[in-house]
GROMACS .gro file of C-alpha atoms in nm:
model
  211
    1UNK     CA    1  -1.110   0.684   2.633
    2UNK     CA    2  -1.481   0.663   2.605
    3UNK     CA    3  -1.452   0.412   2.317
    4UNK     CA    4  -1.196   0.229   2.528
    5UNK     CA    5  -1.462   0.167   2.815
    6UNK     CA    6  -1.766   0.115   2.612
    7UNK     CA    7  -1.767  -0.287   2.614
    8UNK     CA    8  -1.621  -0.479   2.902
    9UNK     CA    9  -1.279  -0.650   2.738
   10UNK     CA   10  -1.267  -0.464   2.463
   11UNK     CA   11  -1.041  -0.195   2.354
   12UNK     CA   12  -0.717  -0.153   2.196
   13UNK     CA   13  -0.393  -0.116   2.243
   14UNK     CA   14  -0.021  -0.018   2.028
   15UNK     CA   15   0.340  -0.072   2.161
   16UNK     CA   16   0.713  -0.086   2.043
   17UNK     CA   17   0.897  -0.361   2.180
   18UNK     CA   18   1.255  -0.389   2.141
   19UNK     CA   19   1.425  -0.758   2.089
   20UNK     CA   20   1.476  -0.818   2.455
   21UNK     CA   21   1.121  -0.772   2.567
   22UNK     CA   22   0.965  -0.966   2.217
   23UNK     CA   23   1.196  -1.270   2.314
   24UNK     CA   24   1.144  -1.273   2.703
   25UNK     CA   25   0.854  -1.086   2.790
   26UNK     CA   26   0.579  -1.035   2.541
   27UNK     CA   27   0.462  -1.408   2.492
   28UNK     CA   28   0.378  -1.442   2.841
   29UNK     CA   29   0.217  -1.060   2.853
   30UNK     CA   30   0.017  -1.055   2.649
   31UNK     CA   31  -0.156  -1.412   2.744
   32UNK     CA   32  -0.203  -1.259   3.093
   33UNK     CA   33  -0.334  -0.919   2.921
   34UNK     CA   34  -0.560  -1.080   2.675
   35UNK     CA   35  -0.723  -1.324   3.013
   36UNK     CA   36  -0.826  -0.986   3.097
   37UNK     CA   37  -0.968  -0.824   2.777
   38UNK     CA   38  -1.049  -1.074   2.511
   39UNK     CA   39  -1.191  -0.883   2.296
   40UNK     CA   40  -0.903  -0.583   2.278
   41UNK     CA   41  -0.684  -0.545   1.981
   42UNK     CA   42  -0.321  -0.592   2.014
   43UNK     CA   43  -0.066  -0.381   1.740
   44UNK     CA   44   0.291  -0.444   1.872
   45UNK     CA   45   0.584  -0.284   1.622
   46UNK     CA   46   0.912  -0.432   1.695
   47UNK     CA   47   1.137  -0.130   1.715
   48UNK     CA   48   1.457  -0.047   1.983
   49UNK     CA   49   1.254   0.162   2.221
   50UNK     CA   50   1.495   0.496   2.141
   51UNK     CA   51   1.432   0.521   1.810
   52UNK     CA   52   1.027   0.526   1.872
   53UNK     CA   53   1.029   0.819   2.050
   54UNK     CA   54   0.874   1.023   1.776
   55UNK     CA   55   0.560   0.806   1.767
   56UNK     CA   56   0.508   0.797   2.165
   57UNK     CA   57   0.527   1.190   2.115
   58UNK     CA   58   0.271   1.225   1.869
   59UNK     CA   59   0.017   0.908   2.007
   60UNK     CA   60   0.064   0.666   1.757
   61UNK     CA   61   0.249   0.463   2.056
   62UNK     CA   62   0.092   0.465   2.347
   63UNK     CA   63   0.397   0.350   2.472
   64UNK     CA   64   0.741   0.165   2.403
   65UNK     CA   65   0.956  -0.068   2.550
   66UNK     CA   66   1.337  -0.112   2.544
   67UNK     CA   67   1.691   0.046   2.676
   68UNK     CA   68   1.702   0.366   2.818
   69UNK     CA   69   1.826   0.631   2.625
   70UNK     CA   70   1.953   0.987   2.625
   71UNK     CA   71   1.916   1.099   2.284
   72UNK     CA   72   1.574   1.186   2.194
   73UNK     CA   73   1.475   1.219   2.511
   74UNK     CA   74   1.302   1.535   2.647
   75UNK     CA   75   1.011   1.675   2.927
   76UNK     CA   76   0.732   1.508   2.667
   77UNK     CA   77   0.888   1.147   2.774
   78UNK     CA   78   0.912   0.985   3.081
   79UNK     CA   79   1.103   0.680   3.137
   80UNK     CA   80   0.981   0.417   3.352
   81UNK     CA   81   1.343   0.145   3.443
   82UNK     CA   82   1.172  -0.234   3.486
   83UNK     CA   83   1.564  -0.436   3.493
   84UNK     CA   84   1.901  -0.469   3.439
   85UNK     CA   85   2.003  -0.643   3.139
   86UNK     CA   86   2.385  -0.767   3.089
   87UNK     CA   87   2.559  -0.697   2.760
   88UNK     CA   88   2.740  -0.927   2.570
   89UNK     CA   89   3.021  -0.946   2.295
   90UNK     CA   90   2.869  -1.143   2.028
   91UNK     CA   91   3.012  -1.311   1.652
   92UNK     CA   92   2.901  -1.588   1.431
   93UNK     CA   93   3.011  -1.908   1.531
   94UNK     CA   94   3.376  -2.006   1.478
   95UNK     CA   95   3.458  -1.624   1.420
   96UNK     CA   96   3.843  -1.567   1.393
   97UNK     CA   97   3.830  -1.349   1.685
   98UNK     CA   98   3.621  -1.567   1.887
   99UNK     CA   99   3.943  -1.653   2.098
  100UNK     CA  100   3.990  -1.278   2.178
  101UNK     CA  101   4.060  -1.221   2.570
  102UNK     CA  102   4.061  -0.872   2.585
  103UNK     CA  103   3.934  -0.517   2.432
  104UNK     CA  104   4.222  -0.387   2.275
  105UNK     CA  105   4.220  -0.737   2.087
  106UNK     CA  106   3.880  -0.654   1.922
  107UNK     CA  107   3.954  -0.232   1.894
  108UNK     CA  108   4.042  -0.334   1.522
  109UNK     CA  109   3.765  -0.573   1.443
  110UNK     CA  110   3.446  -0.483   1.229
  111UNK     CA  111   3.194  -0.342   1.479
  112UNK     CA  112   2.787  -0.312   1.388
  113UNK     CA  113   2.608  -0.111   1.556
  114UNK     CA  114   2.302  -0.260   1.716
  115UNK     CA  115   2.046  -0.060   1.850
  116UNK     CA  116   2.236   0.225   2.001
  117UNK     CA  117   2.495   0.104   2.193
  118UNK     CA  118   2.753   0.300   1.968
  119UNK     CA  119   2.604   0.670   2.074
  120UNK     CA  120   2.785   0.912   2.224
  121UNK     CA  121   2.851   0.795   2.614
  122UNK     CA  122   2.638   0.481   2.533
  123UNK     CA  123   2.755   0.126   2.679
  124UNK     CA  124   3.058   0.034   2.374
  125UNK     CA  125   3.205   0.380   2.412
  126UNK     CA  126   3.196   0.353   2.832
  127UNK     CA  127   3.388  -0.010   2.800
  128UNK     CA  128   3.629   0.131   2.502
  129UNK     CA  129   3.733   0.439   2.729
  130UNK     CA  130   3.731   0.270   3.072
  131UNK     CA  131   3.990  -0.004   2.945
  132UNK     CA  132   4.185   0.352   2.783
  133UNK     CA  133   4.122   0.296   2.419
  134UNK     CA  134   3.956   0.453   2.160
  135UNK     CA  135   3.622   0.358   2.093
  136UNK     CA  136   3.555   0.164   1.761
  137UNK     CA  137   3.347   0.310   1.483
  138UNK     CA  138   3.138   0.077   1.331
  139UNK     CA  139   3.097  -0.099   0.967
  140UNK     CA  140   2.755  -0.113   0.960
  141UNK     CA  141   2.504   0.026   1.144
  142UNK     CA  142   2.185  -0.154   1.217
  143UNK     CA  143   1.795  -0.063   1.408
  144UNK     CA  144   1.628  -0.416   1.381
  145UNK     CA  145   1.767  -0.692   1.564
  146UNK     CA  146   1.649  -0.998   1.345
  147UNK     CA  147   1.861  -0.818   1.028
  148UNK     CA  148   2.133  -0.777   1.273
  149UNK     CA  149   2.143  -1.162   1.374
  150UNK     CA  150   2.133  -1.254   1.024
  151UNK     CA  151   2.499  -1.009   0.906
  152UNK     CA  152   2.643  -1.118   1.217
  153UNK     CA  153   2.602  -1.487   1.164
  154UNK     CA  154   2.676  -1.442   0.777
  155UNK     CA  155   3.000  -1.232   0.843
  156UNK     CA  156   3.306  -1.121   1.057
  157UNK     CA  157   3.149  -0.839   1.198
  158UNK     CA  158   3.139  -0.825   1.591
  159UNK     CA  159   2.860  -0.662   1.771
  160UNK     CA  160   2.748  -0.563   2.157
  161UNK     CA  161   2.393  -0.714   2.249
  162UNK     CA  162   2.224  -0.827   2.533
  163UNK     CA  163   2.282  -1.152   2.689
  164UNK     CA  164   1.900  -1.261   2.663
  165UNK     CA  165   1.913  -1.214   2.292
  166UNK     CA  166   2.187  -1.440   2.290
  167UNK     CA  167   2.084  -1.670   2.499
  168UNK     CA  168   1.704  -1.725   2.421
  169UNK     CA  169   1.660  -1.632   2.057
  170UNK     CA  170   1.675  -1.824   1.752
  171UNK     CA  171   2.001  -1.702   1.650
  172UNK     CA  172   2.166  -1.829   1.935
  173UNK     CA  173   2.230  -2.122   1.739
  174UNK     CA  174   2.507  -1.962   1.502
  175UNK     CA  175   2.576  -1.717   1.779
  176UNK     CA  176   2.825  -1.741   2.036
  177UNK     CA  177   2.986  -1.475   2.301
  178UNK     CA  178   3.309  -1.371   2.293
  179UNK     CA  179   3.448  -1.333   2.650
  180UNK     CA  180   3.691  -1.044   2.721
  181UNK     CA  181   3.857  -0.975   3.024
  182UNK     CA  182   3.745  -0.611   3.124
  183UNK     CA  183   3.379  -0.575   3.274
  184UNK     CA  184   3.126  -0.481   3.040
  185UNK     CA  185   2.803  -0.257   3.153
  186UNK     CA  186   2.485  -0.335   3.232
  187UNK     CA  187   2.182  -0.123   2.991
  188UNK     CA  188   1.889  -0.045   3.176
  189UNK     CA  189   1.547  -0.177   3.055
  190UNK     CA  190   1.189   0.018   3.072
  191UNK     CA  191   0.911   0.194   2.956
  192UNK     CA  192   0.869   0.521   2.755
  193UNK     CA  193   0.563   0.712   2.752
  194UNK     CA  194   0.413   1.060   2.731
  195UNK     CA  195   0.446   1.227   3.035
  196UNK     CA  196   0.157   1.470   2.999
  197UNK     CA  197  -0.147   1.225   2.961
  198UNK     CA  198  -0.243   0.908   3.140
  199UNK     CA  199  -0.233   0.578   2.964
  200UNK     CA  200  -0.590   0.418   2.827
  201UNK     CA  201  -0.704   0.178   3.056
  202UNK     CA  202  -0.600  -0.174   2.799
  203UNK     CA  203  -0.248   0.010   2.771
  204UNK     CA  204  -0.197   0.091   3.154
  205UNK     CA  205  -0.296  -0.230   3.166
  206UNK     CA  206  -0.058  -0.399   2.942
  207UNK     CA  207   0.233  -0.217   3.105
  208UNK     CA  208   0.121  -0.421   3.418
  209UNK     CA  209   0.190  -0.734   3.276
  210UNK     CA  210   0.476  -0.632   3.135
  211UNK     CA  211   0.617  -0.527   3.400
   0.00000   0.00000   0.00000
């Protein structure tokens, strides 16, 4: 902390962001972050928020950014909820099930798993159960979001993402949602950090302008 303080703008600071926050809120973050220390040094390791748990724990993180999560979770972590964000249905363009009007039309399709959406009581199984089917198990499982872009829009697979991914990112170009007719849930969006020491003062900070 001492280090942190020694020279006005300087500092450092190291952060997971998950796909939603590097393609809708980092850009404009970290220019408002870096107007107020210049001179800091920004490490930011895309990651779904959930699996970087283990590094907020132990301080390589001093925090991370992305769905809330039960799994992992414990007293060490608090969770700070910034937004809703909608989930989608997403395949390549011109997918053969991209027609598909309902749940029980997909229940046989191959499923990735993207981030965690596919964990026990997580958002896939919730919309699976509440429309009384069984919840899919999926092909491939995937934990970074630009690999999982690149199978979906190079395959059949079918995947659950948020709409902002869909709609803002690169891959929205060979991407397109398939609607369904049952209501899909919303993921909540936030902060993860150790809940027994206070942020530096370039990482509190940052979590300002992120949030």
């Amino acid at each position: 902390e001492a280090a942190q303080t020694s020279q006005v703008g300087a500092g450092s600071v190291t952060f997971s962001m998950g796909p939603v926050g590097v393609i809708a809120i980092l850009p404009e973050a970290i220019s408002r972050f870096r107007r107020q220390f210049p001179l800091a040094r920004i490490r930011v390791v895309e990651g779904y928020g959930h699996l970087m748990l283990p590094e907020v724990r132990s301080g390589i993180l001093d925090f991370a950014f992305g769905q809330e999560a039960k799994k992992g979770m414990d007293a060490s972590i608090r969770f700070r909820p910034l937004f809703e964000s909608e989930l989608v249905i997403c395949a390549r363009r011109g997918h053969p099930l991209r027609r598909a009007g309902t749940l029980k039309q997909l229940a046989n399709a191959e499923w990735m798993a993207n981030g965690n959406a596919f964990e026990p009581g997580a958002a896939l199984e919730r919309m699976f159960r509440a429309a009384g089917l069984e919840p899919p198990q999926p092909v491939v499982t995937c934990t970074n979001n630009s690999t999982a872009m690149s199978l979906l829009a190079q395959s059949d697979m079918v995947s659950l993402t948020q709409r902002l991914i869909i709609e803002r990112s690169p891959a929205s170009l060979l991407m397109q949602e398939i609607v369904v007719a049952e209501p899909l849930p919303a993921v909540t969006v936030g902060l993860f950090a150790r809940a027994d020491s206070p942020l530096t003062r370039p990482a509190a900070a940052m979590v300002r302008h992120i949030g």
